[in-house]
PDB file of C-alpha atoms and ligand atoms in Angstrom:
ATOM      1  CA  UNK A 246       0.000   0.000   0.000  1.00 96.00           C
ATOM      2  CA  UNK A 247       1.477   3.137  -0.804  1.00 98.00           C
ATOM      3  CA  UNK A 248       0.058   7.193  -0.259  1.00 98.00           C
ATOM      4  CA  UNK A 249       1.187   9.294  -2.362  1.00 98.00           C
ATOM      5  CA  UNK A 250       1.145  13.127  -1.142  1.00 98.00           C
ATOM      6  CA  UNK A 251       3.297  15.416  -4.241  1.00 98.00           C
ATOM      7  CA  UNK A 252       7.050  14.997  -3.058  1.00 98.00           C
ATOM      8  CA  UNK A 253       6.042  12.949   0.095  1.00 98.00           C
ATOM      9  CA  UNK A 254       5.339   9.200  -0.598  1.00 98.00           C
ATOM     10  CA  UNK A 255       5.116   6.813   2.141  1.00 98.00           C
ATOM     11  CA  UNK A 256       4.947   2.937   1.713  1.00 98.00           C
ATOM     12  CA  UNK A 257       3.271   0.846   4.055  1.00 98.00           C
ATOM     13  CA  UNK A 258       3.849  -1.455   5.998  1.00 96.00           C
ATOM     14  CA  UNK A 259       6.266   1.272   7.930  1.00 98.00           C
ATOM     15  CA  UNK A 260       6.125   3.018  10.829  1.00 98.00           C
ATOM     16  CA  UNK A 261       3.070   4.874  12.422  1.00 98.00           C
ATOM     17  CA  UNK A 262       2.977   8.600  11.216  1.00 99.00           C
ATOM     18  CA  UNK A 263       2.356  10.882  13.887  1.00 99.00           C
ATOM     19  CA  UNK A 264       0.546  14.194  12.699  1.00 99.00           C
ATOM     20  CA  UNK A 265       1.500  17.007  14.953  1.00 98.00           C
ATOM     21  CA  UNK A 266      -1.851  19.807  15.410  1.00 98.00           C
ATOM     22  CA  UNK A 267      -0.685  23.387  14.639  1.00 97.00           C
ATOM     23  CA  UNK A 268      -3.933  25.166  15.739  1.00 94.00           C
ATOM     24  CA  UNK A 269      -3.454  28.940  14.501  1.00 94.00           C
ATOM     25  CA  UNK A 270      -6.897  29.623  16.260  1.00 88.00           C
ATOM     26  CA  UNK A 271      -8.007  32.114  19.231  1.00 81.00           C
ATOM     27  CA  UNK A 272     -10.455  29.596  19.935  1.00 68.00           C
ATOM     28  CA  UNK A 273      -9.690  26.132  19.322  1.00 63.00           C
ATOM     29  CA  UNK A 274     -10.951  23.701  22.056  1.00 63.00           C
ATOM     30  CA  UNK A 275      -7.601  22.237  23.813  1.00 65.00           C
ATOM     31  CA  UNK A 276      -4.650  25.418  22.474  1.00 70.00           C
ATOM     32  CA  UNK A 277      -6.881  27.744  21.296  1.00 63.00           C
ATOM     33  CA  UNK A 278      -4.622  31.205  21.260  1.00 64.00           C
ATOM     34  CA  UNK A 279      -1.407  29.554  22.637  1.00 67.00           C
ATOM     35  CA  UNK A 280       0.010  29.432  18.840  1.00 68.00           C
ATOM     36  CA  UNK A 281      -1.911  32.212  17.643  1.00 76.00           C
ATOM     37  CA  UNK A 282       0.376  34.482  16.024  1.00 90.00           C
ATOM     38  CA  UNK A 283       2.493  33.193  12.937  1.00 93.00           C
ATOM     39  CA  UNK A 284       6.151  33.080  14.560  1.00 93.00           C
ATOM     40  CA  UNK A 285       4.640  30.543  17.906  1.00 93.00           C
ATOM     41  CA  UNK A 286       2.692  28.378  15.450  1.00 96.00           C
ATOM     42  CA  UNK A 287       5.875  27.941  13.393  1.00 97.00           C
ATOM     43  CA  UNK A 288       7.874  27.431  16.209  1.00 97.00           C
ATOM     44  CA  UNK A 289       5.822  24.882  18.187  1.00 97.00           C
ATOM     45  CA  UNK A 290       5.245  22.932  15.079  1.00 98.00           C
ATOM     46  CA  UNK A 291       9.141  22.893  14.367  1.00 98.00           C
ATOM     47  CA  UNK A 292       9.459  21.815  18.284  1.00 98.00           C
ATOM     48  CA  UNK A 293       6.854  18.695  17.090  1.00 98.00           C
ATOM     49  CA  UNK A 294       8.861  17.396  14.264  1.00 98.00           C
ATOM     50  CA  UNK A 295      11.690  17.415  16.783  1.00 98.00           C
ATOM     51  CA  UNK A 296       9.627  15.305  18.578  1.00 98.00           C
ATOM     52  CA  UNK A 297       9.113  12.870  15.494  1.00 98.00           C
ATOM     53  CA  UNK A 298       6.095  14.645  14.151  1.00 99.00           C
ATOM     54  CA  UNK A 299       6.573  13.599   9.783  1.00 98.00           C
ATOM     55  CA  UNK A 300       3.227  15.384   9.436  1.00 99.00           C
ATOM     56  CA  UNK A 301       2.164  18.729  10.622  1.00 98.00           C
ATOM     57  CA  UNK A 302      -1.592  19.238  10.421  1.00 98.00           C
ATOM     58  CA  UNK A 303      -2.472  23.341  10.092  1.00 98.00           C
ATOM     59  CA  UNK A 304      -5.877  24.834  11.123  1.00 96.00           C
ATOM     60  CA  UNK A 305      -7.371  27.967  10.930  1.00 95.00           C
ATOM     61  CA  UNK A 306     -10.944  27.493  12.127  1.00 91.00           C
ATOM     62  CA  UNK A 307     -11.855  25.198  14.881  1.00 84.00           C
ATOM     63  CA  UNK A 308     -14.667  23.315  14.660  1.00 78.00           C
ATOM     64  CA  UNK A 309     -15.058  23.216  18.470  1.00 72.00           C
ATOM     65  CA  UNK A 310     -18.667  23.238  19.001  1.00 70.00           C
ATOM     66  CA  UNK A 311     -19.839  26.435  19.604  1.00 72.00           C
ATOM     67  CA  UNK A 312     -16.690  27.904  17.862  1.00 77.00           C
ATOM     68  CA  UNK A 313     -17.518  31.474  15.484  1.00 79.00           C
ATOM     69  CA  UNK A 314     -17.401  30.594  12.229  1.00 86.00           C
ATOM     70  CA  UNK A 315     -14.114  32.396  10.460  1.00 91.00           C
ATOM     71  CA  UNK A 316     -14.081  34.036   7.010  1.00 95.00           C
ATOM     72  CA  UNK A 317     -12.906  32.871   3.837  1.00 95.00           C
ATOM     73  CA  UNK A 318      -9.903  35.885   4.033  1.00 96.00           C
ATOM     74  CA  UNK A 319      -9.313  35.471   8.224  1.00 95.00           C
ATOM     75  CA  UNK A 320      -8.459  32.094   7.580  1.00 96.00           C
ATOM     76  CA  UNK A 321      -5.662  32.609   4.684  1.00 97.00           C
ATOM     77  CA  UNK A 322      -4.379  35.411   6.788  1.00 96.00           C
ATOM     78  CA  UNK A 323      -3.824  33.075   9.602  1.00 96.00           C
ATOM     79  CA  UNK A 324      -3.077  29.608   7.774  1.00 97.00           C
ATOM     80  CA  UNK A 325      -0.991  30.479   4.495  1.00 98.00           C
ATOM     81  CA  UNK A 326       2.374  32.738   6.095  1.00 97.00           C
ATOM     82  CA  UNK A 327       2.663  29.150   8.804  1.00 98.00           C
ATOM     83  CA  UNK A 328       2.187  26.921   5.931  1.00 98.00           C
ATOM     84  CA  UNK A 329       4.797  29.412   4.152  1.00 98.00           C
ATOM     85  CA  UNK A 330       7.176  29.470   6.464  1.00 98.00           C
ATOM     86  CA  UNK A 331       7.064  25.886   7.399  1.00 98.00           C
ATOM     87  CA  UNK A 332       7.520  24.936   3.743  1.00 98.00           C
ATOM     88  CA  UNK A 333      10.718  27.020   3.988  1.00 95.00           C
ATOM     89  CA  UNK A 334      12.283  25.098   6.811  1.00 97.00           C
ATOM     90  CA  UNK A 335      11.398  21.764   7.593  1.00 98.00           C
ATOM     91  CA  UNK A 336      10.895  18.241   5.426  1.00 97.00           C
ATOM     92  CA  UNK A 337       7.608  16.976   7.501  1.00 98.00           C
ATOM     93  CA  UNK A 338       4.498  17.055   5.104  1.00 99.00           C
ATOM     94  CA  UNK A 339       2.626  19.988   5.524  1.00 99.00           C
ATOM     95  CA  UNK A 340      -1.347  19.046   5.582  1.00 98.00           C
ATOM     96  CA  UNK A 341      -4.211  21.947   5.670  1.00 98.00           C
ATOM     97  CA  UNK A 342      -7.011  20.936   7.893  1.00 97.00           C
ATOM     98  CA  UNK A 343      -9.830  23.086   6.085  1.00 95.00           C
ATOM     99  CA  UNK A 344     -13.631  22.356   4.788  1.00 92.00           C
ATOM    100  CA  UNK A 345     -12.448  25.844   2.307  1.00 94.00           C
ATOM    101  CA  UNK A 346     -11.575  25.375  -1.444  1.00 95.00           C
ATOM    102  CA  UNK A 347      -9.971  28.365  -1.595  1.00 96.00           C
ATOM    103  CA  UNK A 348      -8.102  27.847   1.590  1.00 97.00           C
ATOM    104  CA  UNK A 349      -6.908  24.483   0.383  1.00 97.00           C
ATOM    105  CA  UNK A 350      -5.602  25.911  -3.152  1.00 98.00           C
ATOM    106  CA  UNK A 351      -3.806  28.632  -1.637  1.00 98.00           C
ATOM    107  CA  UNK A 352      -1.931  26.163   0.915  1.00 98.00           C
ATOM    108  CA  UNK A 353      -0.803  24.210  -1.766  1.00 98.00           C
ATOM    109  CA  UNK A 354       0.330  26.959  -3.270  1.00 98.00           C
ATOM    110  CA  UNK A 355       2.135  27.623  -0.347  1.00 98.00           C
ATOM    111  CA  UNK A 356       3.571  24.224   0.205  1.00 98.00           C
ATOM    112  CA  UNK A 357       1.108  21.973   1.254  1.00 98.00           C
ATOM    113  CA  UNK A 358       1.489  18.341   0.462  1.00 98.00           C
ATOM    114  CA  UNK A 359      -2.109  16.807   1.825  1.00 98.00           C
ATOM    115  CA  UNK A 360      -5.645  18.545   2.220  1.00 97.00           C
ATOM    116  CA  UNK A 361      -7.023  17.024   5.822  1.00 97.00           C
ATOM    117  CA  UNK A 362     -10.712  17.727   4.659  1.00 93.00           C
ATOM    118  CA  UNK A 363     -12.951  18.117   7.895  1.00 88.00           C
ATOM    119  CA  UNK A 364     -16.212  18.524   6.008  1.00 81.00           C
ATOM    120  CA  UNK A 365     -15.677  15.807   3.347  1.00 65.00           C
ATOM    121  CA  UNK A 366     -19.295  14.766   3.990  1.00 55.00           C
ATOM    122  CA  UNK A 367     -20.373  18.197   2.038  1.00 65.00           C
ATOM    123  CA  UNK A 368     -17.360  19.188   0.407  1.00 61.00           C
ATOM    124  CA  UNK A 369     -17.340  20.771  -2.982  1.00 75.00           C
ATOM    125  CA  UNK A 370     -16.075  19.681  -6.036  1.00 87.00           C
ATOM    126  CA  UNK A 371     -13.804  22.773  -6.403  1.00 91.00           C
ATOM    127  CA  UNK A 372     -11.937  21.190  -2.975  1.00 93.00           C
ATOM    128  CA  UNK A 373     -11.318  17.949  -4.772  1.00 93.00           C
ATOM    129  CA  UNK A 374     -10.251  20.175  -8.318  1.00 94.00           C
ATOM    130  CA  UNK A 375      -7.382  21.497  -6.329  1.00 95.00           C
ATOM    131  CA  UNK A 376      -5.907  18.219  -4.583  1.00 96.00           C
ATOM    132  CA  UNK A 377      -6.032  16.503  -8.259  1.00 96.00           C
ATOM    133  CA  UNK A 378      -4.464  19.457  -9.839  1.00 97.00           C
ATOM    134  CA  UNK A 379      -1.926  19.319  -7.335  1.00 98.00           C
ATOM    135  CA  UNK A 380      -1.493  15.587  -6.870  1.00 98.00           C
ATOM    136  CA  UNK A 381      -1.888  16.466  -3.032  1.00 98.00           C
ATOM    137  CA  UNK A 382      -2.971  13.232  -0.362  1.00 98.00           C
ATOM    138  CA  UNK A 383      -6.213  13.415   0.873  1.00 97.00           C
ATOM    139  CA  UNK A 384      -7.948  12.711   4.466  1.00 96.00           C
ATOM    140  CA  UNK A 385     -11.445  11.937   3.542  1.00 95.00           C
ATOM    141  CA  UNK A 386     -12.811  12.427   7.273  1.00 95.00           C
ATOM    142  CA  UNK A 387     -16.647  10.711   8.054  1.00 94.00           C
ATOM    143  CA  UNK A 388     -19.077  13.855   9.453  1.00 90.00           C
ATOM    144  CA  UNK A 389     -22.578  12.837   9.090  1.00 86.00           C
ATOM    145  CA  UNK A 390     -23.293  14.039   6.046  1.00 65.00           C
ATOM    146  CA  UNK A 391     -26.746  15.940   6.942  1.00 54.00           C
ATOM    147  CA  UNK A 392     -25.277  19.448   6.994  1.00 47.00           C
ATOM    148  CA  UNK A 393     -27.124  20.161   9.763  1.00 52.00           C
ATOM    149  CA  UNK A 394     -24.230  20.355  11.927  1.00 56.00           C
ATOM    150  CA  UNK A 395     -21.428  17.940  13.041  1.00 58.00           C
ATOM    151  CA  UNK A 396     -21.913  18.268  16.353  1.00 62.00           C
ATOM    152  CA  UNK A 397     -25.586  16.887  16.408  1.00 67.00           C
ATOM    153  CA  UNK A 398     -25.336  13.657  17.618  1.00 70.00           C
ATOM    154  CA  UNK A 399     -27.319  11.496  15.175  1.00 79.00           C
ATOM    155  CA  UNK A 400     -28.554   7.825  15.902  1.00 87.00           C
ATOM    156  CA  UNK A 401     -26.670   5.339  13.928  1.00 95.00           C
ATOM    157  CA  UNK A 402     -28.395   1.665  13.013  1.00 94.00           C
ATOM    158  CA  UNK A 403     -24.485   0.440  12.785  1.00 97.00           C
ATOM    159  CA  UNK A 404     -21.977   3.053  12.807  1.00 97.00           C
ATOM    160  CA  UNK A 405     -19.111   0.859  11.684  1.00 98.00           C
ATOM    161  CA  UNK A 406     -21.238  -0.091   8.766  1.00 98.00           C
ATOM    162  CA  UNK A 407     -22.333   3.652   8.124  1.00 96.00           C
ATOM    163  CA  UNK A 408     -19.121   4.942   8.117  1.00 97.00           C
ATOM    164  CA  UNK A 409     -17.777   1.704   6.199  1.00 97.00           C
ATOM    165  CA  UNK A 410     -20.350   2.641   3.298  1.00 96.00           C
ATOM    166  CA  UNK A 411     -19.315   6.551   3.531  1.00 94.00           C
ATOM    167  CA  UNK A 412     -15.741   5.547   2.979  1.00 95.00           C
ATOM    168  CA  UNK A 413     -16.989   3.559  -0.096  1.00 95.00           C
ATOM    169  CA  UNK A 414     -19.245   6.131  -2.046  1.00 92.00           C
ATOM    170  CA  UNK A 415     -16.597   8.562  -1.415  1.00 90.00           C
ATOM    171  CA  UNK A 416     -13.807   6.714  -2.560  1.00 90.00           C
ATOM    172  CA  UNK A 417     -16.296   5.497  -5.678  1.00 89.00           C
ATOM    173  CA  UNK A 418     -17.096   9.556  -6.227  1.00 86.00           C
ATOM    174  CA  UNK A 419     -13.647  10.625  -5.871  1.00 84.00           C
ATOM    175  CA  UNK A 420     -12.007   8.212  -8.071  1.00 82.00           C
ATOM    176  CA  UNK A 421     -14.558   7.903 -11.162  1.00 84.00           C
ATOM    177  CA  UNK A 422     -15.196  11.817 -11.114  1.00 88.00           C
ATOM    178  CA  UNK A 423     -12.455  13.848  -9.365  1.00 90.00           C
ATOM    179  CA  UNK A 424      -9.002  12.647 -11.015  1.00 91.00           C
ATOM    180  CA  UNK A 425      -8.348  12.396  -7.872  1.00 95.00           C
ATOM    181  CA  UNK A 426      -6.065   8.589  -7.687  1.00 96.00           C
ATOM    182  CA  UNK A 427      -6.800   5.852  -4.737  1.00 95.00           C
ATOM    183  CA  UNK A 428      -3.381   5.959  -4.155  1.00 97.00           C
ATOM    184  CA  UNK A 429      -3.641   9.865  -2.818  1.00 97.00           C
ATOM    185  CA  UNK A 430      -7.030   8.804  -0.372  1.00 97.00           C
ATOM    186  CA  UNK A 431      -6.340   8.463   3.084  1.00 97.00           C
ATOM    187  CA  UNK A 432      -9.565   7.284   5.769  1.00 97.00           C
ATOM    188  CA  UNK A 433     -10.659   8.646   8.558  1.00 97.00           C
ATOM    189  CA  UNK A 434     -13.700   8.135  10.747  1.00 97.00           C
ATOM    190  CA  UNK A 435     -14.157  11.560  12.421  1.00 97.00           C
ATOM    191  CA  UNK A 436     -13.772  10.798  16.018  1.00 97.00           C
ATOM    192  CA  UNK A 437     -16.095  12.722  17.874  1.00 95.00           C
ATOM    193  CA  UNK A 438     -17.725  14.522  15.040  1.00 93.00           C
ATOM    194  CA  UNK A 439     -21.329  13.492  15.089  1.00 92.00           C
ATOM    195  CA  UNK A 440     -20.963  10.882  16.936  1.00 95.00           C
ATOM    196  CA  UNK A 441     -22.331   9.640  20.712  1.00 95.00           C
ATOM    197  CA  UNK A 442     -19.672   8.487  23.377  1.00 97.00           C
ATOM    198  CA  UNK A 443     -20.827   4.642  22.086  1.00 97.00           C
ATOM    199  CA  UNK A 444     -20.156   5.783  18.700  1.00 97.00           C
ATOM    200  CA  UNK A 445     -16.659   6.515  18.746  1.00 98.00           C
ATOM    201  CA  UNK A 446     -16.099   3.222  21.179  1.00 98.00           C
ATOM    202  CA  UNK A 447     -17.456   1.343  18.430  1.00 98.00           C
ATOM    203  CA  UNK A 448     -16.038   3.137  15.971  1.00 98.00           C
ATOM    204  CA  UNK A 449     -12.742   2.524  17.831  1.00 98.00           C
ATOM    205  CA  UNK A 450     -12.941  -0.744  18.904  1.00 98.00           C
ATOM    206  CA  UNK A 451     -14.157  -1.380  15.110  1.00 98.00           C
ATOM    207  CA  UNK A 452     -11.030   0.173  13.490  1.00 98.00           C
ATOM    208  CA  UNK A 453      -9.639  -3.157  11.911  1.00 98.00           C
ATOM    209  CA  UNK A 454     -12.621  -2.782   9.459  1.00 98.00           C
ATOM    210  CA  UNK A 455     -11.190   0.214   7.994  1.00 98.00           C
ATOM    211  CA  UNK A 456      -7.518  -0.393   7.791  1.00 97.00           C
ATOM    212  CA  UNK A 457      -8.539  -3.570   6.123  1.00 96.00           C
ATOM    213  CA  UNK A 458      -9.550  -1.663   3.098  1.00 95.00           C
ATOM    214  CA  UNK A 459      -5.544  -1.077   1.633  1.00 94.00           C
ATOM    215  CA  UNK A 460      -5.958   2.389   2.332  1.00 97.00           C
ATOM    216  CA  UNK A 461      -4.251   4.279   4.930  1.00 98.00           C
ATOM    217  CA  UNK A 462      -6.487   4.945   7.892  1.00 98.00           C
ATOM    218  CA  UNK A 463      -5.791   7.857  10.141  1.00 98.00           C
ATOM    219  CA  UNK A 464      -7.084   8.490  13.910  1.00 98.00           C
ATOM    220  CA  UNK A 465      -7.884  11.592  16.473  1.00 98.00           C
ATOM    221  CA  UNK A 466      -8.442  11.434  19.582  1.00 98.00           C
ATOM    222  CA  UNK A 467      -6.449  13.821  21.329  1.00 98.00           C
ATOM    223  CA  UNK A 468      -7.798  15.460  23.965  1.00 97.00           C
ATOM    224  CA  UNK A 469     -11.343  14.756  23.038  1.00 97.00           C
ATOM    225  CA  UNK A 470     -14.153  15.286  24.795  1.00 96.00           C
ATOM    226  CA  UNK A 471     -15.606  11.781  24.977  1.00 97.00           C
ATOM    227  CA  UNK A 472     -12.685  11.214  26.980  1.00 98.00           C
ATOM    228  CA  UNK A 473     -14.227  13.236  29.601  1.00 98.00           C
ATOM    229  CA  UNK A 474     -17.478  12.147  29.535  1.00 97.00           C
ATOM    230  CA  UNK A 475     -16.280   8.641  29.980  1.00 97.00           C
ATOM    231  CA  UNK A 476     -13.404   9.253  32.283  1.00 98.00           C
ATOM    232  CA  UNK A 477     -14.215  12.667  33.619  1.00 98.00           C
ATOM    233  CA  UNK A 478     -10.604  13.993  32.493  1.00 98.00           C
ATOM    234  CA  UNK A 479     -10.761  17.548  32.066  1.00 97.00           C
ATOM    235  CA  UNK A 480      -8.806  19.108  28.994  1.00 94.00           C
ATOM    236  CA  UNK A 481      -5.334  18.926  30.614  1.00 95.00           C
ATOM    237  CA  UNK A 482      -5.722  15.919  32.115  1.00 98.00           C
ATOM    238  CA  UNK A 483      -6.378  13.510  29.018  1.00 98.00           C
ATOM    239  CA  UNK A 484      -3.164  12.373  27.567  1.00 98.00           C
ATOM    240  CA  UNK A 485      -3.245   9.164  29.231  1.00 98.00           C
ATOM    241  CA  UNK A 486      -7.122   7.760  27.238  1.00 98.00           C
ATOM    242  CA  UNK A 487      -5.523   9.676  23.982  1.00 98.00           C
ATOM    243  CA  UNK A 488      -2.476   7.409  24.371  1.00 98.00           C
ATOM    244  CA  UNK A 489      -5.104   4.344  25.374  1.00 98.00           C
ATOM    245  CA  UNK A 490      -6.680   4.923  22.025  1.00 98.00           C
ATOM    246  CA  UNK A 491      -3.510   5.748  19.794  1.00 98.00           C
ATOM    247  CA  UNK A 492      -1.687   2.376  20.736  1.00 98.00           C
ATOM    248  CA  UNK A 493      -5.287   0.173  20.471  1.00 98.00           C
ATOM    249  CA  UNK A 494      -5.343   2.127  17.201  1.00 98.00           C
ATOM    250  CA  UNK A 495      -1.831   0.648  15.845  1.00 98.00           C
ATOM    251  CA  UNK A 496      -2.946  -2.514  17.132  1.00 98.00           C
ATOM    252  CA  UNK A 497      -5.263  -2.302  14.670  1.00 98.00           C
ATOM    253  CA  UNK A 498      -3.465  -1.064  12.077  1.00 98.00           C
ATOM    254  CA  UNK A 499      -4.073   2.211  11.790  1.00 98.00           C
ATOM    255  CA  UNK A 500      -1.139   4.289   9.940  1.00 98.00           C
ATOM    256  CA  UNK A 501      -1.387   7.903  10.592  1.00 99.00           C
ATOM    257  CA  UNK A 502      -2.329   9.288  14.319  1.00 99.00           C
ATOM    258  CA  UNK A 503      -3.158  12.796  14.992  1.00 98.00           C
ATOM    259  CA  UNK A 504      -1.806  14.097  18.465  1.00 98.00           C
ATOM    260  CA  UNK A 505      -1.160  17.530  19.986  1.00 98.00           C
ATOM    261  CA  UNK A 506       0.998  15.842  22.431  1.00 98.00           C
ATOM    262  CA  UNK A 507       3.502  14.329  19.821  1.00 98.00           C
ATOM    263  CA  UNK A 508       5.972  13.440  22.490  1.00 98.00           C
ATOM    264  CA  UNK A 509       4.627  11.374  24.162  1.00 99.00           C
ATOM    265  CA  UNK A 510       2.710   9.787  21.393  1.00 99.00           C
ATOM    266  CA  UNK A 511       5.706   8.881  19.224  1.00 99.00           C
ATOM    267  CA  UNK A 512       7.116   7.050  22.754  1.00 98.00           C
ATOM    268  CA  UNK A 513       3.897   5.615  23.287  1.00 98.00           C
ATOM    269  CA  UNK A 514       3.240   4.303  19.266  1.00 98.00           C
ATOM    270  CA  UNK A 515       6.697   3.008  19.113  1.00 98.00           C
ATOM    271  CA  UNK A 516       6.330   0.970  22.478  1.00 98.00           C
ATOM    272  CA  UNK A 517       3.751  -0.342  20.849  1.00 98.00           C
ATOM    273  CA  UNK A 518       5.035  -0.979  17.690  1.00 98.00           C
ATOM    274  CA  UNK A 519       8.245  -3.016  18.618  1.00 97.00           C
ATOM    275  CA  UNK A 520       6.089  -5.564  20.919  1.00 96.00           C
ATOM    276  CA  UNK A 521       3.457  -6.332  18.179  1.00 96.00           C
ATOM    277  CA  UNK A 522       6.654  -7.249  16.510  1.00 94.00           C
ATOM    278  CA  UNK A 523       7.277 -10.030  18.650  1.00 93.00           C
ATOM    279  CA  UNK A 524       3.737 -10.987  18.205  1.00 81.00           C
ATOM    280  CA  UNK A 525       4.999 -14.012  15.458  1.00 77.00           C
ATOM    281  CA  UNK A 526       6.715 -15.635  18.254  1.00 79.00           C
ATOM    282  CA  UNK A 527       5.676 -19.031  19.188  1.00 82.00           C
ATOM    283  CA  UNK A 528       4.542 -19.001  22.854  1.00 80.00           C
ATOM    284  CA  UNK A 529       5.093 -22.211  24.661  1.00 85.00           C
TER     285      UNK A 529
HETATM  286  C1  7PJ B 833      -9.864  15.740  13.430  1.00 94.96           C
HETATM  287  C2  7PJ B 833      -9.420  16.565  12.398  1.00 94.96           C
HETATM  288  C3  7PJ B 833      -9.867  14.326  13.227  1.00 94.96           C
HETATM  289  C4  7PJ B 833      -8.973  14.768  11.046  1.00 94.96           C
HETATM  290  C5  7PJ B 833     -10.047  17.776  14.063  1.00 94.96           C
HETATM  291  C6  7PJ B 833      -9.959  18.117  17.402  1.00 94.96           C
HETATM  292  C7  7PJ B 833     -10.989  18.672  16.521  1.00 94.96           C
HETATM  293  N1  7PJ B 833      -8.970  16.090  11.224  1.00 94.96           N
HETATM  294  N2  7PJ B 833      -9.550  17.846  12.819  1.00 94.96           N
HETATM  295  N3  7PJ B 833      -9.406  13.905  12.014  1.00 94.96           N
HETATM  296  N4  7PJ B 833     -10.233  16.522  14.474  1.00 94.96           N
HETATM  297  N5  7PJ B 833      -8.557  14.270   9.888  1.00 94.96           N
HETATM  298  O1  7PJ B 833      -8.759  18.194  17.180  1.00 94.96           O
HETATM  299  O2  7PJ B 833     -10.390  17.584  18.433  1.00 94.96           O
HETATM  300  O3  7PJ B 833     -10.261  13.512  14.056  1.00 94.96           O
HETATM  301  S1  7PJ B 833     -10.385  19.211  14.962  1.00 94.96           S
END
């Protein structure tokens, strides 16, 4: 299986990617306003890939619940001169986390390797124009498609199955009339958007359903608030379930996880990664 992302191409089986969140939001639900201004987004995403961060995921609106919805020309001001700069000095994919056409363009533009599409259940065609053009990967993230909002919490018959059959019109949609190429998709099932506490438990304790489709499949969970309402972990106090979830993740195969604590989630992932390779070895 390999992703191909312009310059970046990653085969698989390798090594989990961690994606390091660069949030250049006043707002955002876990670091809103910490890396607000241009210089301390840049420099706390250059801290991740330190870290082991080999993708850096950069947002401009948060889709908190709740959150104000930010303009087409607030979100280029705040997203393109990072996504500039970054381009300029590190080697770590740069992927746009956006539900804007024009915002995704103009990141590529800037430097931008993969478009992290948060509203792919109502995205328009002019999005998926730009990542062909540009040969950029492609998170295709699950958001209940009713446009109603993503943070209603609708009922789901199955969501594993719902979710499964998303992931296959999509793919079906994007391949036959995008240009965009299978080989650029990457999977994700929206953790916590429009989803109940049981949904993202099954949705996470379903995972192997998804990375069986030879596509990558990439997970976040960080800092999310089902953590709390299961654990009662406030916001600063939920590293430990992400890291529960990100290693039962590459259990299952999962490729790319999404962390604002990159650390510890590189430590965590690669704990996790060396035992399953012992996992061939007879047991007497
Ligand atoms: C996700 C995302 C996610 C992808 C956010 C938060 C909310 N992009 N953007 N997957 N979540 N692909 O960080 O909690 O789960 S924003």
């Amino acid at each position: 299986m390999i992703l191909k992302a312009r310059q970046h191409e990653y085969r698989f089986p390798r090594p989990v990617l961690v994606m390091g969140i660069v949030n250049v939001t006043p707002d955002s639900f876990s670091d809103g306003g910490k890396y607000f201004d241009t210089d301390s987004a840049v420099a706390h995403a250059l801290e991740m890939v330190q870290q082991g961060a080999e993708i850096l995921d950069i947002g401009g609106e948060s889709t908190r619940p709740g959150a104000e919805p930010v303009s087409e020309d607030e979100e280029l001001r705040r997203v393109i001169p990072v996504v500039e700069k970054l381009a300029g000095s590190t080697q770590a994919a740069l992927s746009i986390d956006t539900m804007k056409p024009a915002v995704a363009r103009a990141a590529l533009n800037a430097g931008a390797s993969i478009v992290n599409d948060v509203g792919a259940g109502r995205s328009e065609r002019k999005m998926w124009e730009a990542v062909a053009e540009f040969g950029a990967g492609y998170v295709v993230m699950h958001t209940p498609v009713n446009a109603a909002g993503m943070h209603e919490k609708p009922d789901y018959n199955n969501v594993l199955k719902e979710v499964g059959e998303f992931f296959t019109e999509r793919l079906i949609t994007l391949l036959n009339e995008s240009g965009i190429a299978s080989e650029q998709v990457v999977l994700d099932p929206g953790i916590g958007f429009g989803k109940k506490v049981e949904h993202n438990l099954q949705l996470l304790a379903g995972l192997g359903s998804f990375t069986k489709r030879q596509r990558p499949v990439l997970l976040g969970v960080s800092r999310k608030s089902f953590i709390e309402k299961l654990t009662g972990a406030k916001l600063n106090e939920r590293l430990p379930a992400s890291l529960a979830c990100a290693i039962l993740a590459v259990k299952s195969g999962v490729n790319i996880i999404r962390a604002h604590d990159v650390a510890e989630t590189v430590q965590a992932v690669r704990m996790a990664e060396a035992i399953l390779q012992q996992s061939n070895v007879e047991r007497p």
